[in-house]
C-alpha cells in the first residue's frame, strides 16, 4: 500500500512559520526544553562560555547580543573541584563588571557543583547483572536542583572522565 500523494501540500508552511511559537532560553540560539551539546577540545573555553551564559541568564543580560530567559541554572562538573569552580565563576563575574545587584542575582541563581567527591561511576545508569541500574549521578543531579523553582538550564560538564550519559 502506498499513500496517495497530492500535488498540493496538506499544510501551509508560510502560515505555520508565522504561527509557530518557539520557547527560547537564548533567543534564536538555544531552545527551552531541548538537549544540546557544546563540544570542543579540552581547555578551549567551554566551561567559561557556560558560566558566562549562566550569569546572563541569572541577571537578564543579553548573551551574544540575544535576549535570555531569566532564571536559575545548575552546572555539574567532573573536571574541577568545588573551590576551583566557584573561583572560575567569580572570575567570569569580575570580567563582566557586574553591579552589586547582579552579583546578588548570580549568588542566588547560579549553582556550580563539583562531582569529584561523588564516589563510584558517574553515569546515569550502569549494567549490573544484565539489568540497568541507577547510579549516584541521578541523586547528585536531583540534590543540585532541589528547591529551585525557576530553573532554566542544567549543564553537565564534561562527559569525559567517566561522567557519561548512559
CSV table of C-alpha atoms in Angstrom, one decimal:
chain,number,residue,atom,x,y,z
A,1,UNK,CA,0.0,0.0,0.0
A,2,UNK,CA,1.3,3.4,-1.0
A,3,UNK,CA,-0.4,6.5,0.3
A,4,UNK,CA,-1.8,8.8,-2.4
A,5,UNK,CA,0.4,11.8,-3.0
A,6,UNK,CA,-1.4,15.1,-3.7
A,7,UNK,CA,0.0,17.7,-6.0
A,8,UNK,CA,-0.8,20.3,-3.3
A,9,UNK,CA,0.6,20.0,0.2
A,10,UNK,CA,-1.8,19.4,3.1
A,11,UNK,CA,-0.3,22.3,5.0
A,12,UNK,CA,0.5,26.0,4.6
A,13,UNK,CA,4.2,26.4,5.5
A,14,UNK,CA,4.1,30.2,5.3
A,15,UNK,CA,1.2,30.4,7.8
A,16,UNK,CA,2.8,27.8,10.0
A,17,UNK,CA,6.1,29.7,10.1
A,18,UNK,CA,4.2,32.8,11.3
A,19,UNK,CA,2.2,30.8,13.9
A,20,UNK,CA,4.8,28.6,15.4
A,21,UNK,CA,5.8,29.8,18.9
A,22,UNK,CA,9.3,28.7,20.0
A,23,UNK,CA,10.2,28.9,23.6
A,24,UNK,CA,13.8,30.2,23.9
A,25,UNK,CA,16.4,30.2,26.7
A,26,UNK,CA,18.6,32.3,24.5
A,27,UNK,CA,16.5,34.0,21.7
A,28,UNK,CA,17.2,32.5,18.3
A,29,UNK,CA,20.0,30.4,19.7
A,30,UNK,CA,19.1,27.9,22.5
A,31,UNK,CA,15.6,26.4,22.7
A,32,UNK,CA,13.9,25.7,26.1
A,33,UNK,CA,13.3,22.1,26.9
A,34,UNK,CA,15.8,20.7,24.5
A,35,UNK,CA,19.0,18.7,24.9
A,36,UNK,CA,22.1,20.1,23.3
A,37,UNK,CA,25.9,19.6,23.4
A,38,UNK,CA,28.8,22.0,23.4
A,39,UNK,CA,31.7,20.1,22.0
A,40,UNK,CA,35.3,21.2,21.6
A,41,UNK,CA,38.8,20.2,22.7
A,42,UNK,CA,39.8,20.5,26.4
A,43,UNK,CA,40.9,23.9,27.5
A,44,UNK,CA,39.2,25.8,24.8
A,45,UNK,CA,36.7,27.7,27.0
A,46,UNK,CA,33.6,25.6,27.1
A,47,UNK,CA,33.2,26.0,30.9
A,48,UNK,CA,33.9,29.7,30.7
A,49,UNK,CA,31.3,30.1,28.0
A,50,UNK,CA,28.8,28.2,30.0
A,51,UNK,CA,29.5,30.3,33.1
A,52,UNK,CA,29.1,33.5,31.0
A,53,UNK,CA,25.8,32.2,29.7
A,54,UNK,CA,24.6,31.3,33.2
A,55,UNK,CA,25.5,34.7,34.5
A,56,UNK,CA,23.5,36.3,31.7
A,57,UNK,CA,20.5,34.0,32.5
A,58,UNK,CA,20.8,34.9,36.2
A,59,UNK,CA,21.0,38.7,35.6
A,60,UNK,CA,18.9,39.0,32.5
A,61,UNK,CA,21.8,40.4,30.4
A,62,UNK,CA,21.9,39.6,26.8
A,63,UNK,CA,24.1,36.6,25.7
A,64,UNK,CA,26.0,37.2,22.4
A,65,UNK,CA,23.5,40.0,21.6
A,66,UNK,CA,20.4,37.8,22.2
A,67,UNK,CA,17.8,38.1,24.9
A,68,UNK,CA,17.7,35.4,27.5
A,69,UNK,CA,15.0,33.8,29.7
A,70,UNK,CA,15.9,34.9,33.2
A,71,UNK,CA,16.1,32.3,36.0
A,72,UNK,CA,18.3,29.8,37.7
A,73,UNK,CA,20.9,27.4,36.3
A,74,UNK,CA,23.0,24.5,37.5
A,75,UNK,CA,26.4,23.3,36.3
A,76,UNK,CA,27.6,19.9,37.4
A,77,UNK,CA,31.2,19.2,36.6
A,78,UNK,CA,33.5,16.3,36.9
A,79,UNK,CA,36.6,18.2,35.8
A,80,UNK,CA,37.3,20.6,38.7
A,81,UNK,CA,37.0,20.7,42.5
A,82,UNK,CA,34.3,22.8,44.0
A,83,UNK,CA,36.6,25.7,45.1
A,84,UNK,CA,38.0,25.9,41.5
A,85,UNK,CA,34.5,26.1,40.0
A,86,UNK,CA,33.4,28.9,42.4
A,87,UNK,CA,36.7,30.8,41.7
A,88,UNK,CA,36.0,30.4,37.9
A,89,UNK,CA,32.5,31.8,38.4
A,90,UNK,CA,33.9,34.7,40.4
A,91,UNK,CA,36.5,35.5,37.7
A,92,UNK,CA,33.8,35.5,34.9
A,93,UNK,CA,31.7,37.8,37.1
A,94,UNK,CA,34.6,40.1,37.5
A,95,UNK,CA,35.3,40.1,33.8
A,96,UNK,CA,31.7,41.1,33.2
A,97,UNK,CA,31.9,44.0,35.6
A,98,UNK,CA,28.7,43.1,37.4
A,99,UNK,CA,26.9,45.5,39.7
A,100,UNK,CA,26.3,44.6,43.4
A,101,UNK,CA,22.7,43.7,42.5
A,102,UNK,CA,23.9,41.5,39.7
A,103,UNK,CA,26.4,39.7,42.0
A,104,UNK,CA,23.5,39.0,44.3
A,105,UNK,CA,21.4,37.6,41.5
A,106,UNK,CA,24.3,35.3,40.4
A,107,UNK,CA,24.9,34.1,44.0
A,108,UNK,CA,21.2,33.2,44.3
A,109,UNK,CA,20.6,31.8,40.8
A,110,UNK,CA,23.8,30.1,39.6
A,111,UNK,CA,24.8,26.8,41.2
A,112,UNK,CA,28.1,25.1,40.4
A,113,UNK,CA,28.5,21.6,41.7
A,114,UNK,CA,31.7,19.5,41.5
A,115,UNK,CA,31.1,15.8,41.2
A,116,UNK,CA,34.7,15.0,42.1
A,117,UNK,CA,33.7,13.9,45.7
A,118,UNK,CA,30.9,11.7,44.4
A,119,UNK,CA,32.2,8.1,44.6
A,120,UNK,CA,31.7,5.4,42.0
A,121,UNK,CA,30.9,5.6,38.4
A,122,UNK,CA,29.4,8.8,37.1
A,123,UNK,CA,26.8,7.6,34.6
A,124,UNK,CA,23.0,7.8,34.9
A,125,UNK,CA,22.8,4.0,34.8
A,126,UNK,CA,25.1,1.0,34.6
A,127,UNK,CA,24.5,-2.6,33.9
A,128,UNK,CA,24.5,-4.9,37.0
A,129,UNK,CA,23.7,-8.5,36.4
A,130,UNK,CA,22.3,-7.6,32.9
A,131,UNK,CA,19.9,-5.0,34.4
A,132,UNK,CA,20.1,-1.2,34.0
A,133,UNK,CA,20.7,0.2,37.5
A,134,UNK,CA,20.7,3.9,38.5
A,135,UNK,CA,23.9,5.3,39.9
A,136,UNK,CA,24.6,8.2,42.3
A,137,UNK,CA,24.6,10.7,39.5
A,138,UNK,CA,20.8,10.8,39.5
A,139,UNK,CA,20.7,11.7,43.2
A,140,UNK,CA,23.5,14.3,42.7
A,141,UNK,CA,21.5,16.0,40.0
A,142,UNK,CA,18.3,15.9,42.0
A,143,UNK,CA,20.1,17.4,45.0
A,144,UNK,CA,21.7,20.1,42.8
A,145,UNK,CA,18.3,21.3,41.6
A,146,UNK,CA,16.5,20.9,44.9
A,147,UNK,CA,14.5,24.0,46.0
A,148,UNK,CA,14.9,25.8,42.6
A,149,UNK,CA,11.6,26.9,41.4
A,150,UNK,CA,12.7,29.0,38.3
A,151,UNK,CA,15.2,26.6,36.7
A,152,UNK,CA,16.1,27.5,33.2
A,153,UNK,CA,19.1,25.3,32.3
A,154,UNK,CA,21.2,22.4,33.6
A,155,UNK,CA,24.6,21.5,32.2
A,156,UNK,CA,26.8,18.5,32.7
A,157,UNK,CA,30.5,19.5,32.2
A,158,UNK,CA,32.0,17.2,31.0
A,159,UNK,CA,31.2,13.9,29.6
A,160,UNK,CA,34.8,12.7,29.6
A,161,UNK,CA,36.4,11.2,32.7
A,162,UNK,CA,33.6,8.7,33.4
A,163,UNK,CA,30.9,11.3,33.7
A,164,UNK,CA,28.8,10.0,30.9
A,165,UNK,CA,25.2,9.9,29.8
A,166,UNK,CA,24.2,6.2,29.6
